[in-house]
Coordinates of C-alpha atoms and ligand atoms in Angstrom, one line a residue:
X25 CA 110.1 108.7 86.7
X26 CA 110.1 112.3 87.4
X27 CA 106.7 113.7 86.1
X28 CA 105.0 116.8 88.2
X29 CA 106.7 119.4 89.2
X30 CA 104.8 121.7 92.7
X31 CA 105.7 124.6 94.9
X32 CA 107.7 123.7 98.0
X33 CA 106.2 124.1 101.0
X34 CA 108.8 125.0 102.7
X35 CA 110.4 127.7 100.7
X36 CA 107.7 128.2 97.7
X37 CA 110.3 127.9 95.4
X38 CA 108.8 125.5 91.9
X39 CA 111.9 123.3 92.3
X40 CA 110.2 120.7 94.2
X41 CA 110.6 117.5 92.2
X42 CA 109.0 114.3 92.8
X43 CA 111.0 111.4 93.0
X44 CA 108.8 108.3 93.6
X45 CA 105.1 107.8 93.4
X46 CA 103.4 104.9 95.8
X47 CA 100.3 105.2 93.8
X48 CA 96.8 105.5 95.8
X49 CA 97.1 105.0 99.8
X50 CA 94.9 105.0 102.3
X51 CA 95.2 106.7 105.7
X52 CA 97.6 104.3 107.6
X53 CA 96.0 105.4 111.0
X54 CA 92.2 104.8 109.8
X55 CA 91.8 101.2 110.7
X56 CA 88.1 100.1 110.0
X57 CA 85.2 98.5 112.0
X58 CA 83.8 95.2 110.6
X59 CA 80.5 96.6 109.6
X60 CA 82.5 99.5 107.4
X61 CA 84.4 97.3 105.3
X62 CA 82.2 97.6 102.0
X63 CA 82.4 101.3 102.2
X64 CA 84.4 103.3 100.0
X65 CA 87.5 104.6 101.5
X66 CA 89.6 107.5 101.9
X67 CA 92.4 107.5 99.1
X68 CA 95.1 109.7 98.0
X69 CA 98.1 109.7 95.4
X70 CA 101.1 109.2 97.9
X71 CA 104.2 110.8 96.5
X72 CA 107.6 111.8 97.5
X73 CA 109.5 114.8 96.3
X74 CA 113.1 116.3 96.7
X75 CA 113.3 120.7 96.6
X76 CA 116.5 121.5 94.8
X77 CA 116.4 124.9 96.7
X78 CA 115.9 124.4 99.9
X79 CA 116.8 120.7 100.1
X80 CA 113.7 119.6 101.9
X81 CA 112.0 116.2 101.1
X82 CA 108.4 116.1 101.6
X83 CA 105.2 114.6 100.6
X84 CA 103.9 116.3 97.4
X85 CA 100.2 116.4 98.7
X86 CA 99.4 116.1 102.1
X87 CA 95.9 115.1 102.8
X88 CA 94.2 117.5 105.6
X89 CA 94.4 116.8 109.2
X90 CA 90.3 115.7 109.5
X91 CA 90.8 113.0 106.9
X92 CA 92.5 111.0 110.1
X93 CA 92.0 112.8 113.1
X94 CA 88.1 112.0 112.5
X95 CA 85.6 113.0 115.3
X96 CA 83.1 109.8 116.5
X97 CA 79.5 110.2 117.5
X98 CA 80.2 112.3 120.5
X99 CA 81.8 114.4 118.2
X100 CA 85.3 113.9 120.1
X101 CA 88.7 113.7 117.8
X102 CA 90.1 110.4 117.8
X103 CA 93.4 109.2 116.6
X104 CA 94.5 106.0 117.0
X105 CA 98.0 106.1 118.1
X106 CA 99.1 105.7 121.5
X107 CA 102.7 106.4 122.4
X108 CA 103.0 104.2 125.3
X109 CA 102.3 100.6 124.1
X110 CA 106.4 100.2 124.3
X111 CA 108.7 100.4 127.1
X112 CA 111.7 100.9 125.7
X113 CA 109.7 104.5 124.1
X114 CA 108.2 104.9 127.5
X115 CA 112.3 104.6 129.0
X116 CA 113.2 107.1 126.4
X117 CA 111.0 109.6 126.9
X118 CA 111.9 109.1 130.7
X119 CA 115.9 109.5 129.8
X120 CA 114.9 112.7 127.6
X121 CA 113.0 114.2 130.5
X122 CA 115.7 114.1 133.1
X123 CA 118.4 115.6 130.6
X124 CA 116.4 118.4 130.0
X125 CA 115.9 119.0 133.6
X126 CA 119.4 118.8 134.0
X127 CA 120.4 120.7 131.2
X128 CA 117.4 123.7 131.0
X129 CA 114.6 123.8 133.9
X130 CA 114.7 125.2 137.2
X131 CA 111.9 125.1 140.0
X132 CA 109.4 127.4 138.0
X133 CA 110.6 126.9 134.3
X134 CA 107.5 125.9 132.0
X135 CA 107.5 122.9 129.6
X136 CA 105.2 122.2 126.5
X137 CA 104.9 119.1 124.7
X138 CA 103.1 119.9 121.5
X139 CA 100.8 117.0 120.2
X140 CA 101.7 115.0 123.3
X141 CA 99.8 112.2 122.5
X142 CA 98.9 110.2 126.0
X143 CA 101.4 112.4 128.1
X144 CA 104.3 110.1 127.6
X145 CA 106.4 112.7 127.8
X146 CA 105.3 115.1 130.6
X147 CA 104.4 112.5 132.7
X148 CA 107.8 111.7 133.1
X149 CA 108.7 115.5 134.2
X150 CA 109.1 116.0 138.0
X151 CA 106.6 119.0 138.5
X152 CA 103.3 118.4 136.6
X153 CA 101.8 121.7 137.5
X154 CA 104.6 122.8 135.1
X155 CA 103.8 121.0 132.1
X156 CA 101.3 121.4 129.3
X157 CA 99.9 118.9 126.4
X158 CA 98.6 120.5 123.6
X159 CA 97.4 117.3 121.8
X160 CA 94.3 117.6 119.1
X161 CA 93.2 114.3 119.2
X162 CA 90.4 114.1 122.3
X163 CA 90.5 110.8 122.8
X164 CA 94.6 110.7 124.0
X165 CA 94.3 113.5 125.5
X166 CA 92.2 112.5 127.9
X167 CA 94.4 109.9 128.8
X168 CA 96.6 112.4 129.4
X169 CA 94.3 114.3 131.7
X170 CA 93.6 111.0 133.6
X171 CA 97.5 111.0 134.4
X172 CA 97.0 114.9 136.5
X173 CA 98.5 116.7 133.0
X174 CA 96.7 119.8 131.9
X175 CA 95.9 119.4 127.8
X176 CA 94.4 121.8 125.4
X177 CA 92.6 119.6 122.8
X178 CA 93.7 121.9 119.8
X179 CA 96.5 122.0 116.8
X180 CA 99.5 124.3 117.6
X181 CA 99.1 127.6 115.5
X182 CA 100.8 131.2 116.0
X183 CA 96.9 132.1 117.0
X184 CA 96.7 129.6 119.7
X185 CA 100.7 130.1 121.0
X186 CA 99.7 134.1 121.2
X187 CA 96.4 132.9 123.4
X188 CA 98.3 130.5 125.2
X189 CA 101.2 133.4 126.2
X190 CA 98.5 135.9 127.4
X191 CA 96.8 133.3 130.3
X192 CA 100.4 131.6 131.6
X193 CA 103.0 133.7 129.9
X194 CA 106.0 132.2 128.3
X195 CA 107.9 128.7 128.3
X196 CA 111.2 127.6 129.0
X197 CA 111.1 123.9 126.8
X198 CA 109.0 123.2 123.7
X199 CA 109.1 119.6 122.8
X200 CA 107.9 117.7 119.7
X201 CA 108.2 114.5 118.8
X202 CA 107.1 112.8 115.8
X203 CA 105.2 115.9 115.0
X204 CA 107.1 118.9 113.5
X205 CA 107.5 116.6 110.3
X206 CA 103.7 116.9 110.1
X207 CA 103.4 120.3 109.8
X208 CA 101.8 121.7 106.7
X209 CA 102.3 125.5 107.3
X210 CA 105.6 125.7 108.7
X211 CA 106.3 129.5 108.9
X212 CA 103.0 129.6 111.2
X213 CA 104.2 127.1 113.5
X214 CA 107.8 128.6 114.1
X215 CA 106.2 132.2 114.3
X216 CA 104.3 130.1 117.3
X217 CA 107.1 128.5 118.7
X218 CA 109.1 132.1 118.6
X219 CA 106.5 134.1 120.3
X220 CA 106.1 131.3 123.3
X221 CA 109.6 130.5 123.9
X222 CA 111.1 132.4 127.0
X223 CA 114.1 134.5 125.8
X224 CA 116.4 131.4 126.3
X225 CA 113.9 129.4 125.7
X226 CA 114.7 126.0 123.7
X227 CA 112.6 124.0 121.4
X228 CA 113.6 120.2 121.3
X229 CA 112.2 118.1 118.4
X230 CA 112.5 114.5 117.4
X231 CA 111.9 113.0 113.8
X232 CA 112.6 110.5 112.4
X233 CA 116.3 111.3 110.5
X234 CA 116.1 111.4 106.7
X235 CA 119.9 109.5 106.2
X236 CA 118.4 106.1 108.4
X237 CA 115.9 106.2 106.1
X238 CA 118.2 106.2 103.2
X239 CA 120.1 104.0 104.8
X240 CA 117.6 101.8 105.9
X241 CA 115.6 101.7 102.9
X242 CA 112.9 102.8 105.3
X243 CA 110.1 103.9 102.4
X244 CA 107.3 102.5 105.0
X245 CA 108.3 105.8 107.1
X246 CA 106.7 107.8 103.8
X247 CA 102.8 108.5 104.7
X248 CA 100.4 110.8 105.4
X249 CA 101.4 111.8 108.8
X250 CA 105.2 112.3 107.7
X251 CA 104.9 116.0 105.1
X252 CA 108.6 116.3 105.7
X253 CA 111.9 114.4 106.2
X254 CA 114.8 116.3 107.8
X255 CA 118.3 116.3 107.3
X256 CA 120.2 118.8 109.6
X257 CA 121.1 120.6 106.3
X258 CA 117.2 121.2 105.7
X259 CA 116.2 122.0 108.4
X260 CA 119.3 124.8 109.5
X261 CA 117.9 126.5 106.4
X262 CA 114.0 126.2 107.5
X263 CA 115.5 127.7 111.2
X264 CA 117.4 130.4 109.7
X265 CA 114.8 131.7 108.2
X266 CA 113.2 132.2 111.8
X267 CA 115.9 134.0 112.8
X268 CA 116.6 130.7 115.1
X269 CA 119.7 128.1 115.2
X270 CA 120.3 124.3 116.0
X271 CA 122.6 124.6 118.8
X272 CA 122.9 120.8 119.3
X273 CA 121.7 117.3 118.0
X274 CA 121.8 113.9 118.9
X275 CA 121.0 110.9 117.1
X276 CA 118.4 108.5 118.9
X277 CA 117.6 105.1 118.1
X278 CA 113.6 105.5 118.2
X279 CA 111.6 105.2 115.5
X280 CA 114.3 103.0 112.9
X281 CA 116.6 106.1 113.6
X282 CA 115.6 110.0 114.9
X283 CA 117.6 112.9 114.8
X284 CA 117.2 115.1 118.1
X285 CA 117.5 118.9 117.6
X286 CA 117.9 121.7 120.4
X287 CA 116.8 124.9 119.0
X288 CA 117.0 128.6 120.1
X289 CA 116.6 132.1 118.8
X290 CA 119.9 133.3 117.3
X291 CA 123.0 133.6 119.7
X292 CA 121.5 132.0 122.5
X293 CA 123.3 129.4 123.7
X294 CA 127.4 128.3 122.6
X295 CA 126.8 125.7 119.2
X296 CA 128.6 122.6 120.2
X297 CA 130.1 120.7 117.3
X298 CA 127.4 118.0 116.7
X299 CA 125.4 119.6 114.4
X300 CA 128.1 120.1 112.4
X301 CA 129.2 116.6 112.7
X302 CA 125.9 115.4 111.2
X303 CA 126.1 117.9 108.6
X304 CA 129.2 117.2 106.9
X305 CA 127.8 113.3 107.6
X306 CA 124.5 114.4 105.0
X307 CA 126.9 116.3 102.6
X308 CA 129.3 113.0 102.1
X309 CA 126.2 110.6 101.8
X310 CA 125.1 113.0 98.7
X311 CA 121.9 114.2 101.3
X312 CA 121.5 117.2 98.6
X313 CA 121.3 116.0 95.3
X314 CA 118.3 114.9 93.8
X315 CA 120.5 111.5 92.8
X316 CA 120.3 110.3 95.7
X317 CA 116.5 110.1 95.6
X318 CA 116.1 108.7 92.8
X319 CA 118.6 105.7 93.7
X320 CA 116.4 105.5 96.7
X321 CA 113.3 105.1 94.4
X322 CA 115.0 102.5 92.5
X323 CA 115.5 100.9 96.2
X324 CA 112.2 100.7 97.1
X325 CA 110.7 99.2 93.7
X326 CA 113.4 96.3 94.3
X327 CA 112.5 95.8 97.9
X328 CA 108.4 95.5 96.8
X329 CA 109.2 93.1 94.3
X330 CA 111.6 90.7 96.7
X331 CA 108.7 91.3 99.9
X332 CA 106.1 90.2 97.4
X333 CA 108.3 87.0 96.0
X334 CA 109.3 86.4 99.8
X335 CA 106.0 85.9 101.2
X336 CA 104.3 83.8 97.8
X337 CA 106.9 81.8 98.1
X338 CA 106.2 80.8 101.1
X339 CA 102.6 80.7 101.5
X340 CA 102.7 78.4 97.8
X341 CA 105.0 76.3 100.1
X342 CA 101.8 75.4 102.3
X343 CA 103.2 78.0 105.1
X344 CA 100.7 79.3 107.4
X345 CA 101.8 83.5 107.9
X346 CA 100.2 85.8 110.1
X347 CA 101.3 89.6 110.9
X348 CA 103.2 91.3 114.1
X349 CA 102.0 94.8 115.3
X350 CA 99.7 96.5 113.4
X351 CA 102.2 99.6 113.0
X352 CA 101.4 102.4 110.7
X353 CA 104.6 101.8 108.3
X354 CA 103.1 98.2 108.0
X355 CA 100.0 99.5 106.6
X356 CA 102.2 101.6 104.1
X357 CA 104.1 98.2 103.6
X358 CA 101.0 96.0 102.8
X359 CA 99.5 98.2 100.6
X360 CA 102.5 98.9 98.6
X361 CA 103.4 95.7 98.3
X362 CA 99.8 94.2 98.1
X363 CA 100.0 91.9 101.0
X364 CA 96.0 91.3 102.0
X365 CA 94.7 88.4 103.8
X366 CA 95.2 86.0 101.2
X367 CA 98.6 85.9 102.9
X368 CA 97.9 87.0 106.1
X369 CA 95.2 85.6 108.3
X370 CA 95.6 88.2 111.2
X371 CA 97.9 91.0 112.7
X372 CA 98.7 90.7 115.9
X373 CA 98.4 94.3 118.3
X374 CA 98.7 94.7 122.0
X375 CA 96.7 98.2 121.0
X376 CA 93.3 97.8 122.7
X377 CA 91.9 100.6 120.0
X378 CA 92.9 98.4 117.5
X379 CA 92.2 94.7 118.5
X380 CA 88.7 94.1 117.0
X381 CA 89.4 96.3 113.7
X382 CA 91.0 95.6 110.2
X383 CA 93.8 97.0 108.4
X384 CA 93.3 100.0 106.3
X385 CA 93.3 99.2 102.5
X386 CA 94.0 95.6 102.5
X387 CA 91.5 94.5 105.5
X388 CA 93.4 92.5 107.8
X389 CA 91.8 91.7 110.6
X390 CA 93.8 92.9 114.0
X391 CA 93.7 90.6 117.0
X392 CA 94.7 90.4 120.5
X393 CA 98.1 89.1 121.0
X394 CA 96.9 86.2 123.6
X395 CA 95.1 84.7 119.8
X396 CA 99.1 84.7 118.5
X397 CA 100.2 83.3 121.1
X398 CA 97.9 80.6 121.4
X399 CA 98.0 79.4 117.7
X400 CA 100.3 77.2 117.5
X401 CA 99.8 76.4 113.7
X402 CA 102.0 80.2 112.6
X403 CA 104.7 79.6 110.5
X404 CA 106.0 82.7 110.2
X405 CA 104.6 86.4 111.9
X406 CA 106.1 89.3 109.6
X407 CA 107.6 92.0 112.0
X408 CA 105.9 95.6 110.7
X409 CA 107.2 97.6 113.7
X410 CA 111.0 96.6 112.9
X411 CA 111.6 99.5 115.0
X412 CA 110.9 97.6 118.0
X413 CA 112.1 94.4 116.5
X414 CA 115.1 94.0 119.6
X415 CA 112.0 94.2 122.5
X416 CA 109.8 91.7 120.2
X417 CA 112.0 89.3 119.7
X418 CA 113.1 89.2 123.5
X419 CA 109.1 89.0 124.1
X420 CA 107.9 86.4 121.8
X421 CA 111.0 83.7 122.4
X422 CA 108.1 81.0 122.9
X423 CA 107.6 81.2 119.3
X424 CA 111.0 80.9 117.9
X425 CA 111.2 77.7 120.4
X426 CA 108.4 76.5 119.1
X427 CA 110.4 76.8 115.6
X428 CA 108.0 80.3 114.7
X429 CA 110.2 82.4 112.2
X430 CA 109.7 86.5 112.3
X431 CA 110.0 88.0 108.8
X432 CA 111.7 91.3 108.3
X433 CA 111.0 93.3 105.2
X434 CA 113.6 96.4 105.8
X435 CA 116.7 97.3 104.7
X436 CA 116.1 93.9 102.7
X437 CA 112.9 91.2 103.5
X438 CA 114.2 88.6 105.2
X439 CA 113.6 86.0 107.8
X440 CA 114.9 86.6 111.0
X441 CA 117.2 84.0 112.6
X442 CA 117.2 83.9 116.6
X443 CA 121.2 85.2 116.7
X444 CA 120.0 88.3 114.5
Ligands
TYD518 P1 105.0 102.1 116.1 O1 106.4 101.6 116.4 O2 104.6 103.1 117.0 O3 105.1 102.5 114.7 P2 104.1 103.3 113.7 O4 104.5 104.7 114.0 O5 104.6 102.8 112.4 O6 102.7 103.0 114.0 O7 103.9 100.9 116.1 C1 104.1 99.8 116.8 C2 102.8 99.0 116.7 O8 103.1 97.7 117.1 C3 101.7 99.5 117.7 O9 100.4 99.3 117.1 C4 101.8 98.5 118.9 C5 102.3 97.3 118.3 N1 103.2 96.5 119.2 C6 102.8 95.3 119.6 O10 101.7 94.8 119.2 N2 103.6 94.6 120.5 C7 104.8 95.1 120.9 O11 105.5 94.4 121.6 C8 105.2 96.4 120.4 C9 106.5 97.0 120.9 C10 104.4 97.1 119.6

């Protein structure tokens, strides 16, 4: 049901239409101690939208930064994602490291990593002196600090890039991941990434890729820390604009499906034919037209009702179920779907900053995973993190020998046989 109609954010234009409503969310991130469980929490009206003029898709309200990157007592930020609970991320980021040496850095060339979480990343990179954080969540970054890498606890803004360009002058390599979609003024951030880019300097962003989430069904990748969802055709608009160019793109597996894009000023560097690739890719899966969306609504309402059947069914059935990773598209999933712990007795998180608190919205308590895998009584653990489902599965054989099942809710909920 199409029913308010906003400015973009992107271009401003009042053809931003909304295309599926989740209804009131809370913040997936903003997992609660025991003792704050009766208190009223933070809710907002998720909702998805599609721009008929600029092609973006976005979030139609995105709630501020400080409604989850929330200071404690000491009055430090703290966020509670950490990149490097998973080694196949951890080999990734390794992999993307050495190509950009390879391709881009020589012995004095500078390298940011923009809301660089626990220094995943740059800790990968040959010469730390080189590399910067800027990360706005304290708590991570000192993590990051711990491993010898230099972070400026702040949010990226053309102010701070201009700052940042006066005391150590201009870099080679930008990187974000997982952050440019969670931008909420744009134009500000790629006046920032222009002004600290070297002349051939290259910005190299990962998100996750707007047709894997289409073609995944992948609704549980819609929340407060995603504004935007990129297609190559969205964002060569958003660039142009900038006076800047994707010059290549690669597809990466992380994250249910990323697209990689290697950005410079205009003319910089020869365009190789992958971003064209992609693009005619977006224009034959319909990655422009608003039907598309709505079909995708239509999607998601089905897969709600079959999750919803899927795990009753079982649990009237006298199964015991508990919950797999405490991932931030599982949050979005149980309270979408309304999964509490009526059917789920715990979630299972090998994130120490987690372990101890309960799940946003529906309250499910996390626990270690040593409880999982000494309960011997689970029918069946749902998978959240399906992103990491290959690593899981590899880890947790014990319990499918032990005849344990692992439920899958994406592209359709099912339960996962050992040969999948
Ligand atoms: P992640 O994939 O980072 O997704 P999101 O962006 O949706 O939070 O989340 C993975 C979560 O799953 C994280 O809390 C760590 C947890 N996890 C485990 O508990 N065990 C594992 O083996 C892996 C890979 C992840």
């Amino acid at each position: 049901m199409i029913d308010i109609k906003k400015e973009c954010r992107i271009c401003h234009s009042s053809e931003l239409t909304q295309f599926h409503s989740f209804g009131e969310m809370p913040i997936v991130n903003a997992y609660l101690k025991k003792q704050d469980l009766e208190k009223p929490e933070y809710k907002y009206p998720l909702a998805v939208g599609f721009c008929r003029d600029c092609k973006m898709v976005q979030l139609m309200i995105m709630p501020p930064y400080d409604t989850y990157i929330i200071p404690d007592e000491n009055g430090k930020t703290h966020y509670s994602y950490v990149s490097s609970t998973s080694q196949r991320m951890v080999q990734h980021f390794n992999e993307l490291a050495k190509e950009v040496e390879r391709r881009f850095l020589d012995n004095s060339s500078k390298v940011v990593d923009i809301g660089g979480n626990d220094g995943i990343l740059l800790k990968t990179y040959k010469k730390r002196e080189n590399v910067l954080n800027i990360e706005p969540s304290d708590n991570v970054a000192d993590v990051a600090r711990a491993s010898g890498i230099e972070s400026v606890s702040d949010f990226f803004s053309e102010g701070l890039a201009r700052r940042l360009v006066k005391e150590k002058g201009k870099f080679k390599v930008i990187h974000t991941n997982n952050v440019f979609l969670n931008i909420a003024n744009m134009d500000d951030f790629l006046k920032g990434i222009n002004h600290m880019l070297e002349d051939k300097g290259v910005f190299i962003s990962e998100d996750p890729y707007l047709l894997d989430i289409l073609s995944n069904k992948a609704y549980d990748q819609i929340y407060e820390a995603h504004g935007c969802f990129f297609s190559i055709s969205s964002l060569s608009r958003l660039f142009e604009k900038h006076n800047m160019e994707i010059f290549d793109a690669e597809h990466q597996w992380v994250h249910g499906g990323s697209m990689r894009i290697y950005v410079s000023k205009k003319g910089r560097y020869d365009i190789t034919g992958r971003p064209l690739g992609y693009l005619e890719r977006e224009k034959e899966r319909g990655i422009e037209s608003l039907e598309s969306f709505l079909d995708f609504s239509n999607d998601i309402r089905e897969n709600r009702g079959e999750m919803r059947g899927l795990l009753k069914g079982l649990k009237m059935a006298g199964k015991r179920l508990v919950g797999y990773g405490a991932a931030a598209k599982g949050v979005m999933v149980q309270n979408y779907c309304k999964i509490g712990p009526d059917i789920l007795d715990y979630i299972s998180d090998s994130t120490p900053e987690k372990q101890g608190m309960f799940t946003p919205g529906m309250h499910i308590p996390i626990v270690h995973p040593d409880i999982f895998h000494e309960d011997k009584e689970v029918d069946y653990a749902v998978l959240f993190p399906w992103n990491h489902a290959r690593e899981i599965i590899e880890k947790e054989r014990d319990f499918f020998k032990r005849g344990g099942k692992f439920i899958v809710h994406l592209p359709h909920p099912r339960i996962l046989e050992l040969e999948d």
